[in-house]
Amino acid sequence: MLDAGRHPNIEMLAYSTVEKVARRNGGFRATVLRKARYVTEDLCNACGDCSAKCPTKVPDAFNMGLGERKAIYLYFDQGIPSVMTIDEENCRYFATGKCRVCEKMCKKGAVDFEQKDRRITIDAGAIILATGLSVMDPTPMTQYGYGTIPNVITGLEYERLINATGPTGGHLLRPSDGTLAHRLAYVQCAGSRDMNYCDYCSSVCCMCSIKDAMLGREHDPDSTSYIFHTDLRNVGKWFQRYQIRGEEEYGIQFVRGRIAEVQNGPSDSPVVWYEDTRTRKVESLEVDMVVLAMAAMPSTDAKPLARTLGVDVDKYGFVVTDDATPSSTNVDGIYACGFCKGPCDIPESVAQASAAASRASARVLGEE
């Protein structure tokens, strides 16, 4: 991200939305809405003085609502560009006309409450779609107790808890009482490979859960992890070796059998009910925390953007690409890569991105 942010030929338009794209001279003209940050990007150095004194606290979306942020905030520490943003919906000044503490604290004079949304146009020879993914909302899957059992969380929530920059400083603390979680159950295919929700494999979940279980043991040598699965689909280079390493070196226990129900046990400790398909017995297991590997889906912004661009999507919302040239969409000059065109992991996303960049470059240079 730093390399991209510093590159003289790359202009990053963060906090912006593509509103309209039209054909122009064999290429495209895009209308982009630059949303008002109420902070001047060229002046802000993200020192944090403004945020430190801001009196308003709201749930932090980047930390999955597990922590809080201020009304003037940095979306996340490593973000590019590293610029503060004022949340207009929760800012006291916009609500009451009083406060402006952040403006007084900013030594650079970067806070600008008069800033307005603005639209710019960009002429482009090619467009690459890389809109990523969203994660399925687990609340409809009531058998897992998400939202009603406090110590049932999603994989993304786990990622924020275990991260050193997260709301708990990297300590895997239970939401119910703040105590350290020692016994964890990871539920695979929560919504994936399910005719009621997403009948496809989300591709990345098995490896993510193995990695998360390894991280849990590294943070807490006393932790024990159970991964419940129908079957493990570790199909990348050395992925099977990674699974074996998790079992042998980190003590991960792989249980073949999908969980039927999670109940709330004593002291808010979830009780997992499942059928072990190897022994053909119904068993129960009390753990400190349950982590749901939710189905991965196209980004929530992917369908509206596809309509704007005239790009075809399938029944799930994934961008349809050509079988012969997998980075090409139905619109000449628009290419796609990564999870927006179907479930894939990081190495595959990188390879697809290189292919899309190559096709786009060839088109712009007239070499396609």
mmCIF file of C-alpha atoms in Angstrom:
data_model
loop_
_atom_site.group_PDB
_atom_site.id
_atom_site.type_symbol
_atom_site.label_atom_id
_atom_site.label_comp_id
_atom_site.label_asym_id
_atom_site.label_seq_id
_atom_site.Cartn_x
_atom_site.Cartn_y
_atom_site.Cartn_z
ATOM 1 C CA MET A 1 0.000 0.000 0.000
ATOM 2 C CA LEU A 2 2.850 2.383 0.786
ATOM 3 C CA ASP A 3 4.449 1.694 -2.598
ATOM 4 C CA ALA A 4 1.164 2.436 -4.349
ATOM 5 C CA GLY A 5 0.544 5.565 -2.270
ATOM 6 C CA ARG A 6 4.008 6.980 -3.063
ATOM 7 C CA HIS A 7 4.130 6.065 -6.756
ATOM 8 C CA PRO A 8 4.162 9.181 -8.980
ATOM 9 C CA ASN A 9 1.898 7.537 -11.584
ATOM 10 C CA ILE A 10 -0.725 6.276 -9.136
ATOM 11 C CA GLU A 11 -3.467 8.558 -7.828
ATOM 12 C CA MET A 12 -5.550 7.041 -5.037
ATOM 13 C CA LEU A 13 -9.085 8.390 -4.731
ATOM 14 C CA ALA A 14 -10.117 7.060 -1.338
ATOM 15 C CA TYR A 15 -13.470 7.949 0.251
ATOM 16 C CA SER A 16 -14.922 8.215 -3.258
ATOM 17 C CA THR A 17 -17.661 6.553 -5.301
ATOM 18 C CA VAL A 18 -17.921 5.913 -9.050
ATOM 19 C CA GLU A 19 -21.328 7.340 -9.996
ATOM 20 C CA LYS A 20 -21.353 7.124 -13.782
ATOM 21 C CA VAL A 21 -19.273 5.658 -16.604
ATOM 22 C CA ALA A 22 -19.783 6.511 -20.267
ATOM 23 C CA ARG A 23 -18.028 5.476 -23.490
ATOM 24 C CA ARG A 24 -15.730 8.138 -24.915
ATOM 25 C CA ASN A 25 -13.284 7.966 -27.843
ATOM 26 C CA GLY A 26 -12.822 4.211 -27.533
ATOM 27 C CA GLY A 27 -12.285 4.478 -23.785
ATOM 28 C CA PHE A 28 -14.305 5.639 -20.803
ATOM 29 C CA ARG A 29 -15.222 8.821 -18.959
ATOM 30 C CA ALA A 30 -16.003 8.209 -15.279
ATOM 31 C CA THR A 31 -17.796 10.594 -12.941
ATOM 32 C CA VAL A 32 -16.463 10.150 -9.400
ATOM 33 C CA LEU A 33 -18.009 11.571 -6.213
ATOM 34 C CA ARG A 34 -15.263 12.740 -3.821
ATOM 35 C CA LYS A 35 -16.942 12.732 -0.429
ATOM 36 C CA ALA A 36 -16.151 15.548 1.984
ATOM 37 C CA ARG A 37 -13.810 14.417 4.773
ATOM 38 C CA TYR A 38 -13.955 17.887 6.357
ATOM 39 C CA VAL A 39 -10.191 17.444 6.591
ATOM 40 C CA THR A 40 -7.736 18.715 3.952
ATOM 41 C CA GLU A 41 -5.737 15.708 2.775
ATOM 42 C CA ASP A 42 -2.651 17.720 1.791
ATOM 43 C CA LEU A 43 -2.366 19.243 5.270
ATOM 44 C CA CYS A 44 -3.312 16.356 7.577
ATOM 45 C CA ASN A 45 -0.443 14.224 8.915
ATOM 46 C CA ALA A 46 -2.656 11.899 11.001
ATOM 47 C CA CYS A 47 -1.000 12.969 14.272
ATOM 48 C CA GLY A 48 -4.196 12.145 16.183
ATOM 49 C CA ASP A 49 -4.354 15.313 18.311
ATOM 50 C CA CYS A 50 -7.842 16.065 17.017
ATOM 51 C CA SER A 51 -9.152 12.576 17.766
ATOM 52 C CA ALA A 52 -7.636 12.528 21.254
ATOM 53 C CA LYS A 53 -9.771 15.488 22.334
ATOM 54 C CA CYS A 54 -12.960 14.648 20.442
ATOM 55 C CA PRO A 55 -15.756 14.084 23.030
ATOM 56 C CA THR A 56 -17.879 11.738 20.888
ATOM 57 C CA LYS A 57 -17.431 7.960 20.843
ATOM 58 C CA VAL A 58 -19.194 5.604 18.434
ATOM 59 C CA PRO A 59 -18.827 1.895 17.525
ATOM 60 C CA ASP A 60 -15.790 1.250 15.323
ATOM 61 C CA ALA A 61 -16.870 -0.407 12.058
ATOM 62 C CA PHE A 62 -13.323 -1.490 11.174
ATOM 63 C CA ASN A 63 -13.120 -3.373 14.485
ATOM 64 C CA MET A 64 -16.489 -4.995 13.725
ATOM 65 C CA GLY A 65 -18.196 -2.962 16.445
ATOM 66 C CA LEU A 66 -16.059 -4.604 19.145
ATOM 67 C CA GLY A 67 -14.380 -1.304 20.033
ATOM 68 C CA GLU A 68 -15.050 2.412 19.777
ATOM 69 C CA ARG A 69 -13.681 5.301 17.763
ATOM 70 C CA LYS A 70 -14.151 9.066 17.835
ATOM 71 C CA ALA A 71 -16.284 11.209 15.510
ATOM 72 C CA ILE A 72 -13.028 12.332 13.861
ATOM 73 C CA TYR A 73 -10.999 9.228 13.166
ATOM 74 C CA LEU A 74 -8.452 7.316 11.127
ATOM 75 C CA TYR A 75 -10.219 4.359 9.469
ATOM 76 C CA PHE A 76 -7.324 2.066 10.385
ATOM 77 C CA ASP A 77 -3.698 2.633 11.319
ATOM 78 C CA GLN A 78 -2.087 1.309 8.123
ATOM 79 C CA GLY A 79 -4.588 2.891 5.749
ATOM 80 C CA ILE A 80 -3.463 4.788 2.657
ATOM 81 C CA PRO A 81 -3.882 7.730 2.469
ATOM 82 C CA SER A 82 -3.228 8.266 6.170
ATOM 83 C CA VAL A 83 -5.779 11.049 6.668
ATOM 84 C CA MET A 84 -8.379 11.763 9.360
ATOM 85 C CA THR A 85 -12.090 11.908 8.498
ATOM 86 C CA ILE A 86 -15.002 13.529 10.327
ATOM 87 C CA ASP A 87 -18.088 11.347 10.671
ATOM 88 C CA GLU A 88 -20.803 13.851 9.792
ATOM 89 C CA GLU A 89 -23.606 11.675 11.188
ATOM 90 C CA ASN A 90 -22.072 11.549 14.679
ATOM 91 C CA CYS A 91 -20.162 14.851 14.874
ATOM 92 C CA ARG A 92 -21.537 17.161 17.582
ATOM 93 C CA TYR A 93 -20.902 20.262 15.510
ATOM 94 C CA PHE A 94 -23.054 19.019 12.625
ATOM 95 C CA ALA A 95 -25.767 17.940 15.080
ATOM 96 C CA THR A 96 -25.859 20.981 17.372
ATOM 97 C CA GLY A 97 -23.722 23.679 15.752
ATOM 98 C CA LYS A 98 -21.385 23.615 18.759
ATOM 99 C CA CYS A 99 -18.008 21.992 19.589
ATOM 100 C CA ARG A 100 -15.288 22.216 16.850
ATOM 101 C CA VAL A 101 -12.731 20.995 19.400
ATOM 102 C CA CYS A 102 -10.894 19.102 16.662
ATOM 103 C CA GLU A 103 -10.434 22.311 14.695
ATOM 104 C CA LYS A 104 -8.879 24.009 17.715
ATOM 105 C CA MET A 105 -6.514 21.096 18.375
ATOM 106 C CA CYS A 106 -5.247 20.764 14.790
ATOM 107 C CA LYS A 107 -1.904 22.588 14.560
ATOM 108 C CA LYS A 108 -1.827 22.133 10.766
ATOM 109 C CA GLY A 109 -5.174 23.831 10.233
ATOM 110 C CA ALA A 110 -6.378 20.787 8.298
ATOM 111 C CA VAL A 111 -9.927 20.652 9.701
ATOM 112 C CA ASP A 112 -12.348 22.359 7.296
ATOM 113 C CA PHE A 113 -16.032 22.276 8.220
ATOM 114 C CA GLU A 114 -16.900 24.169 5.034
ATOM 115 C CA GLN A 115 -15.661 21.375 2.785
ATOM 116 C CA LYS A 116 -18.275 20.028 0.331
ATOM 117 C CA ASP A 117 -18.736 16.884 -1.723
ATOM 118 C CA ARG A 118 -17.416 17.366 -5.246
ATOM 119 C CA ARG A 119 -17.504 15.516 -8.518
ATOM 120 C CA ILE A 120 -14.604 14.976 -10.862
ATOM 121 C CA THR A 121 -14.315 13.295 -14.253
ATOM 122 C CA ILE A 122 -11.618 10.831 -15.255
ATOM 123 C CA ASP A 123 -10.821 9.728 -18.807
ATOM 124 C CA ALA A 124 -9.545 6.158 -18.880
ATOM 125 C CA GLY A 125 -8.484 3.742 -21.571
ATOM 126 C CA ALA A 126 -9.372 0.702 -19.465
ATOM 127 C CA ILE A 127 -11.064 -0.190 -16.182
ATOM 128 C CA ILE A 128 -10.164 -2.970 -13.734
ATOM 129 C CA LEU A 129 -12.748 -4.211 -11.233
ATOM 130 C CA ALA A 130 -11.296 -5.469 -7.943
ATOM 131 C CA THR A 131 -14.162 -4.931 -5.509
ATOM 132 C CA GLY A 132 -13.331 -7.809 -3.174
ATOM 133 C CA LEU A 133 -15.811 -9.538 -0.908
ATOM 134 C CA SER A 134 -18.366 -9.161 1.845
ATOM 135 C CA VAL A 135 -19.154 -11.706 4.547
ATOM 136 C CA MET A 136 -22.614 -13.185 5.035
ATOM 137 C CA ASP A 137 -24.688 -11.890 7.941
ATOM 138 C CA PRO A 138 -24.871 -14.836 10.391
ATOM 139 C CA THR A 139 -28.084 -13.807 12.186
ATOM 140 C CA PRO A 140 -30.472 -15.812 9.936
ATOM 141 C CA MET A 141 -28.627 -19.014 10.906
ATOM 142 C CA THR A 142 -30.257 -19.160 14.321
ATOM 143 C CA GLN A 143 -28.897 -22.640 15.093
ATOM 144 C CA TYR A 144 -25.500 -21.088 15.800
ATOM 145 C CA GLY A 145 -26.823 -18.543 18.290
ATOM 146 C CA TYR A 146 -25.023 -15.532 16.850
ATOM 147 C CA GLY A 147 -26.449 -12.376 18.399
ATOM 148 C CA THR A 148 -28.085 -14.254 21.254
ATOM 149 C CA ILE A 149 -25.133 -16.213 22.679
ATOM 150 C CA PRO A 150 -22.507 -13.580 23.548
ATOM 151 C CA ASN A 151 -19.449 -15.753 22.939
ATOM 152 C CA VAL A 152 -20.358 -16.781 19.401
ATOM 153 C CA ILE A 153 -18.437 -14.550 16.990
ATOM 154 C CA THR A 154 -17.532 -14.482 13.299
ATOM 155 C CA GLY A 155 -14.125 -15.134 11.795
ATOM 156 C CA LEU A 156 -13.650 -11.433 11.006
ATOM 157 C CA GLU A 157 -14.462 -10.495 14.607
ATOM 158 C CA TYR A 158 -11.889 -13.055 15.738
ATOM 159 C CA GLU A 159 -9.331 -11.465 13.377
ATOM 160 C CA ARG A 160 -9.797 -8.089 15.068
ATOM 161 C CA LEU A 161 -9.605 -9.537 18.589
ATOM 162 C CA ILE A 162 -6.383 -11.449 17.876
ATOM 163 C CA ASN A 163 -4.748 -8.475 16.145
ATOM 164 C CA ALA A 164 -2.332 -6.347 18.168
ATOM 165 C CA THR A 165 -3.976 -3.157 16.811
ATOM 166 C CA GLY A 166 -7.466 -4.447 17.636
ATOM 167 C CA PRO A 167 -9.815 -3.459 20.468
ATOM 168 C CA THR A 168 -8.240 -5.887 22.982
ATOM 169 C CA GLY A 169 -4.606 -5.375 22.006
ATOM 170 C CA GLY A 170 -4.339 -8.866 20.576
ATOM 171 C CA HIS A 171 -5.733 -10.715 23.607
ATOM 172 C CA LEU A 172 -8.522 -13.174 22.809
ATOM 173 C CA LEU A 173 -10.992 -11.928 25.397
ATOM 174 C CA ARG A 174 -14.567 -13.187 25.535
ATOM 175 C CA PRO A 175 -17.183 -10.518 24.763
ATOM 176 C CA SER A 176 -19.362 -11.666 27.683
ATOM 177 C CA ASP A 177 -16.935 -11.184 30.585
ATOM 178 C CA GLY A 178 -13.537 -10.117 29.212
ATOM 179 C CA THR A 179 -11.813 -13.332 30.328
ATOM 180 C CA LEU A 180 -9.280 -15.138 28.140
ATOM 181 C CA ALA A 181 -10.788 -17.810 25.857
ATOM 182 C CA HIS A 182 -8.778 -21.063 26.127
ATOM 183 C CA ARG A 183 -11.062 -23.540 24.309
ATOM 184 C CA LEU A 184 -12.288 -22.551 20.854
ATOM 185 C CA ALA A 185 -14.545 -24.210 18.294
ATOM 186 C CA TYR A 186 -14.280 -23.147 14.657
ATOM 187 C CA VAL A 187 -17.365 -23.859 12.560
ATOM 188 C CA GLN A 188 -16.640 -24.365 8.863
ATOM 189 C CA CYS A 189 -19.114 -23.821 6.002
ATOM 190 C CA ALA A 190 -21.384 -21.504 7.992
ATOM 191 C CA GLY A 191 -23.593 -20.535 5.066
ATOM 192 C CA SER A 192 -21.244 -21.945 2.422
ATOM 193 C CA ARG A 193 -22.104 -25.159 0.547
ATOM 194 C CA ASP A 194 -25.622 -24.703 1.883
ATOM 195 C CA MET A 195 -28.630 -24.791 -0.458
ATOM 196 C CA ASN A 196 -30.447 -22.329 1.825
ATOM 197 C CA TYR A 197 -27.772 -19.645 1.542
ATOM 198 C CA CYS A 198 -24.625 -19.945 -0.618
ATOM 199 C CA ASP A 199 -24.403 -23.291 -2.388
ATOM 200 C CA TYR A 200 -20.772 -22.749 -3.413
ATOM 201 C CA CYS A 201 -17.519 -23.242 -1.492
ATOM 202 C CA SER A 202 -16.059 -19.926 -0.284
ATOM 203 C CA SER A 203 -12.558 -21.283 -0.958
ATOM 204 C CA VAL A 204 -10.588 -19.481 1.758
ATOM 205 C CA CYS A 205 -12.334 -20.528 4.987
ATOM 206 C CA CYS A 206 -10.428 -23.734 5.770
ATOM 207 C CA MET A 207 -7.034 -22.078 5.610
ATOM 208 C CA CYS A 208 -8.260 -19.007 7.493
ATOM 209 C CA SER A 209 -9.523 -21.134 10.398
ATOM 210 C CA ILE A 210 -6.296 -23.157 10.552
ATOM 211 C CA LYS A 211 -4.303 -19.914 10.594
ATOM 212 C CA ASP A 212 -6.573 -18.447 13.286
ATOM 213 C CA ALA A 213 -6.197 -21.553 15.458
ATOM 214 C CA MET A 214 -2.411 -21.309 15.099
ATOM 215 C CA LEU A 215 -2.521 -17.641 16.119
ATOM 216 C CA GLY A 216 -4.616 -18.547 19.134
ATOM 217 C CA ARG A 217 -2.006 -21.051 20.329
ATOM 218 C CA GLU A 218 0.831 -18.561 19.716
ATOM 219 C CA HIS A 219 -0.952 -15.963 21.868
ATOM 220 C CA ASP A 220 -1.972 -18.486 24.515
ATOM 221 C CA PRO A 221 0.081 -21.726 24.874
ATOM 222 C CA ASP A 222 -2.776 -23.248 26.898
ATOM 223 C CA SER A 223 -5.378 -22.822 24.172
ATOM 224 C CA THR A 224 -7.087 -25.777 22.505
ATOM 225 C CA SER A 225 -8.784 -25.479 19.133
ATOM 226 C CA TYR A 226 -11.399 -27.697 17.478
ATOM 227 C CA ILE A 227 -12.197 -27.248 13.778
ATOM 228 C CA PHE A 228 -15.548 -28.769 12.759
ATOM 229 C CA HIS A 229 -15.825 -29.498 9.041
ATOM 230 C CA THR A 230 -17.591 -31.521 6.383
ATOM 231 C CA ASP A 231 -14.262 -31.974 4.626
ATOM 232 C CA LEU A 232 -11.201 -29.758 4.351
ATOM 233 C CA ARG A 233 -10.512 -28.154 0.977
ATOM 234 C CA ASN A 234 -6.875 -27.123 1.211
ATOM 235 C CA VAL A 235 -6.017 -27.228 -2.470
ATOM 236 C CA GLY A 236 -3.201 -24.666 -2.818
ATOM 237 C CA LYS A 237 0.537 -25.228 -2.897
ATOM 238 C CA TRP A 238 1.706 -26.671 0.447
ATOM 239 C CA PHE A 239 -1.745 -26.062 1.966
ATOM 240 C CA GLN A 240 -2.077 -29.709 3.025
ATOM 241 C CA ARG A 241 1.326 -29.451 4.675
ATOM 242 C CA TYR A 242 0.058 -26.386 6.559
ATOM 243 C CA GLN A 243 -2.906 -28.370 7.880
ATOM 244 C CA ILE A 244 -0.653 -31.194 9.062
ATOM 245 C CA ARG A 245 1.632 -28.674 10.746
ATOM 246 C CA GLY A 246 -1.367 -27.180 12.551
ATOM 247 C CA GLU A 247 -2.331 -30.605 13.858
ATOM 248 C CA GLU A 248 1.147 -31.760 14.862
ATOM 249 C CA GLU A 249 2.733 -28.545 16.132
ATOM 250 C CA TYR A 250 -0.264 -26.544 17.356
ATOM 251 C CA GLY A 251 -2.510 -29.313 18.627
ATOM 252 C CA ILE A 252 -5.482 -28.421 16.426
ATOM 253 C CA GLN A 253 -8.175 -31.094 16.637
ATOM 254 C CA PHE A 254 -10.048 -31.599 13.360
ATOM 255 C CA VAL A 255 -13.552 -32.978 13.859
ATOM 256 C CA ARG A 256 -15.306 -34.316 10.776
ATOM 257 C CA GLY A 257 -18.932 -33.386 11.278
ATOM 258 C CA ARG A 258 -21.028 -30.272 10.866
ATOM 259 C CA ILE A 259 -22.429 -28.615 13.939
ATOM 260 C CA ALA A 260 -26.184 -28.973 14.337
ATOM 261 C CA GLU A 261 -26.722 -26.453 17.123
ATOM 262 C CA VAL A 262 -24.944 -24.207 19.600
ATOM 263 C CA GLN A 263 -26.555 -23.686 23.018
ATOM 264 C CA ASN A 264 -25.612 -21.291 25.786
ATOM 265 C CA GLY A 265 -24.068 -23.160 28.703
ATOM 266 C CA PRO A 266 -22.937 -22.243 32.206
ATOM 267 C CA SER A 267 -21.167 -18.865 32.502
ATOM 268 C CA ASP A 268 -22.052 -18.089 28.879
ATOM 269 C CA SER A 269 -19.808 -20.898 27.635
ATOM 270 C CA PRO A 270 -21.243 -22.175 24.318
ATOM 271 C CA VAL A 271 -22.118 -25.872 24.094
ATOM 272 C CA VAL A 272 -21.621 -27.323 20.627
ATOM 273 C CA TRP A 273 -23.828 -30.236 19.501
ATOM 274 C CA TYR A 274 -22.590 -32.240 16.511
ATOM 275 C CA GLU A 275 -22.458 -35.664 14.922
ATOM 276 C CA ASP A 276 -18.960 -37.056 14.580
ATOM 277 C CA THR A 277 -19.233 -38.705 11.158
ATOM 278 C CA ARG A 278 -16.247 -40.935 11.869
ATOM 279 C CA THR A 279 -17.792 -42.527 14.983
ATOM 280 C CA ARG A 280 -21.413 -41.853 13.921
ATOM 281 C CA LYS A 281 -22.202 -40.593 17.410
ATOM 282 C CA VAL A 282 -23.925 -37.405 18.528
ATOM 283 C CA GLU A 283 -21.606 -35.536 20.845
ATOM 284 C CA SER A 284 -21.500 -32.242 22.735
ATOM 285 C CA LEU A 285 -18.542 -30.034 23.596
ATOM 286 C CA GLU A 286 -18.384 -27.038 25.913
ATOM 287 C CA VAL A 287 -15.981 -24.321 24.785
ATOM 288 C CA ASP A 288 -15.142 -20.754 25.750
ATOM 289 C CA MET A 289 -15.848 -19.307 22.315
ATOM 290 C CA VAL A 290 -17.308 -20.341 18.943
ATOM 291 C CA VAL A 291 -15.914 -18.817 15.750
ATOM 292 C CA LEU A 292 -18.102 -18.972 12.623
ATOM 293 C CA ALA A 293 -16.384 -19.186 9.226
ATOM 294 C CA MET A 294 -19.144 -17.325 7.413
ATOM 295 C CA ALA A 295 -19.762 -17.595 3.682
ATOM 296 C CA ALA A 296 -17.851 -15.077 1.579
ATOM 297 C CA MET A 297 -19.947 -13.193 -0.979
ATOM 298 C CA PRO A 298 -19.395 -10.457 -3.577
ATOM 299 C CA SER A 299 -18.904 -6.999 -2.108
ATOM 300 C CA THR A 300 -22.144 -5.182 -1.299
ATOM 301 C CA ASP A 301 -21.032 -2.486 -3.757
ATOM 302 C CA ALA A 302 -20.329 -4.936 -6.597
ATOM 303 C CA LYS A 303 -23.842 -5.202 -8.063
ATOM 304 C CA PRO A 304 -24.570 -1.441 -8.168
ATOM 305 C CA LEU A 305 -21.162 -0.818 -9.731
ATOM 306 C CA ALA A 306 -21.715 -3.593 -12.275
ATOM 307 C CA ARG A 307 -25.021 -1.958 -13.278
ATOM 308 C CA THR A 308 -23.245 1.378 -13.668
ATOM 309 C CA LEU A 309 -20.625 -0.218 -15.916
ATOM 310 C CA GLY A 310 -22.998 -2.513 -17.817
ATOM 311 C CA VAL A 311 -21.041 -5.581 -16.690
ATOM 312 C CA ASP A 312 -22.827 -8.934 -16.388
ATOM 313 C CA VAL A 313 -23.009 -10.735 -13.029
ATOM 314 C CA ASP A 314 -24.168 -14.262 -12.211
ATOM 315 C CA LYS A 315 -26.979 -15.252 -9.852
ATOM 316 C CA TYR A 316 -24.722 -14.742 -6.826
ATOM 317 C CA GLY A 317 -23.510 -11.309 -7.921
ATOM 318 C CA PHE A 318 -20.047 -12.386 -9.098
ATOM 319 C CA VAL A 319 -18.756 -10.649 -12.232
ATOM 320 C CA VAL A 320 -19.006 -12.930 -15.286
ATOM 321 C CA THR A 321 -15.758 -13.258 -17.246
ATOM 322 C CA ASP A 322 -14.778 -14.959 -20.498
ATOM 323 C CA ASP A 323 -13.603 -18.573 -20.225
ATOM 324 C CA ALA A 324 -10.944 -18.046 -22.891
ATOM 325 C CA THR A 325 -9.596 -14.817 -21.380
ATOM 326 C CA PRO A 326 -10.606 -15.021 -17.691
ATOM 327 C CA SER A 327 -9.912 -11.366 -16.895
ATOM 328 C CA SER A 328 -12.258 -10.048 -19.624
ATOM 329 C CA THR A 329 -15.873 -9.044 -18.958
ATOM 330 C CA ASN A 330 -18.684 -8.639 -21.499
ATOM 331 C CA VAL A 331 -17.721 -4.934 -21.866
ATOM 332 C CA ASP A 332 -14.670 -4.395 -24.049
ATOM 333 C CA GLY A 333 -11.998 -2.605 -22.025
ATOM 334 C CA ILE A 334 -13.325 -3.584 -18.582
ATOM 335 C CA TYR A 335 -11.427 -6.330 -16.766
ATOM 336 C CA ALA A 336 -11.961 -8.088 -13.434
ATOM 337 C CA CYS A 337 -9.802 -9.876 -10.889
ATOM 338 C CA GLY A 338 -9.979 -11.348 -7.409
ATOM 339 C CA PHE A 339 -13.036 -12.254 -5.372
ATOM 340 C CA CYS A 340 -15.387 -10.042 -7.409
ATOM 341 C CA LYS A 341 -15.354 -12.749 -10.108
ATOM 342 C CA GLY A 342 -15.558 -15.751 -7.797
ATOM 343 C CA PRO A 343 -14.131 -17.253 -4.608
ATOM 344 C CA CYS A 344 -10.318 -17.285 -4.595
ATOM 345 C CA ASP A 345 -7.437 -16.916 -2.161
ATOM 346 C CA ILE A 346 -4.610 -14.374 -2.067
ATOM 347 C CA PRO A 347 -2.131 -16.099 -4.448
ATOM 348 C CA GLU A 348 -4.860 -16.607 -7.035
ATOM 349 C CA SER A 349 -6.056 -13.003 -6.605
ATOM 350 C CA VAL A 350 -2.499 -11.752 -7.195
ATOM 351 C CA ALA A 351 -2.174 -13.847 -10.357
ATOM 352 C CA GLN A 352 -5.539 -12.598 -11.650
ATOM 353 C CA ALA A 353 -4.575 -9.002 -10.865
ATOM 354 C CA SER A 354 -1.366 -9.366 -12.883
ATOM 355 C CA ALA A 355 -3.368 -10.754 -15.797
ATOM 356 C CA ALA A 356 -5.918 -7.923 -15.643
ATOM 357 C CA ALA A 357 -3.162 -5.295 -15.409
ATOM 358 C CA SER A 358 -1.397 -6.849 -18.402
ATOM 359 C CA ARG A 359 -4.572 -6.814 -20.498
ATOM 360 C CA ALA A 360 -5.401 -3.231 -19.475
ATOM 361 C CA SER A 361 -1.850 -2.027 -20.238
ATOM 362 C CA ALA A 362 -1.865 -3.712 -23.644
ATOM 363 C CA ARG A 363 -5.176 -2.047 -24.480
ATOM 364 C CA VAL A 364 -4.015 1.431 -23.423
ATOM 365 C CA LEU A 365 -0.776 1.023 -25.386
ATOM 366 C CA GLY A 366 -2.634 -0.241 -28.441
ATOM 367 C CA GLU A 367 -0.938 -3.650 -28.290
ATOM 368 C CA GLU A 368 -3.923 -5.844 -27.411
#
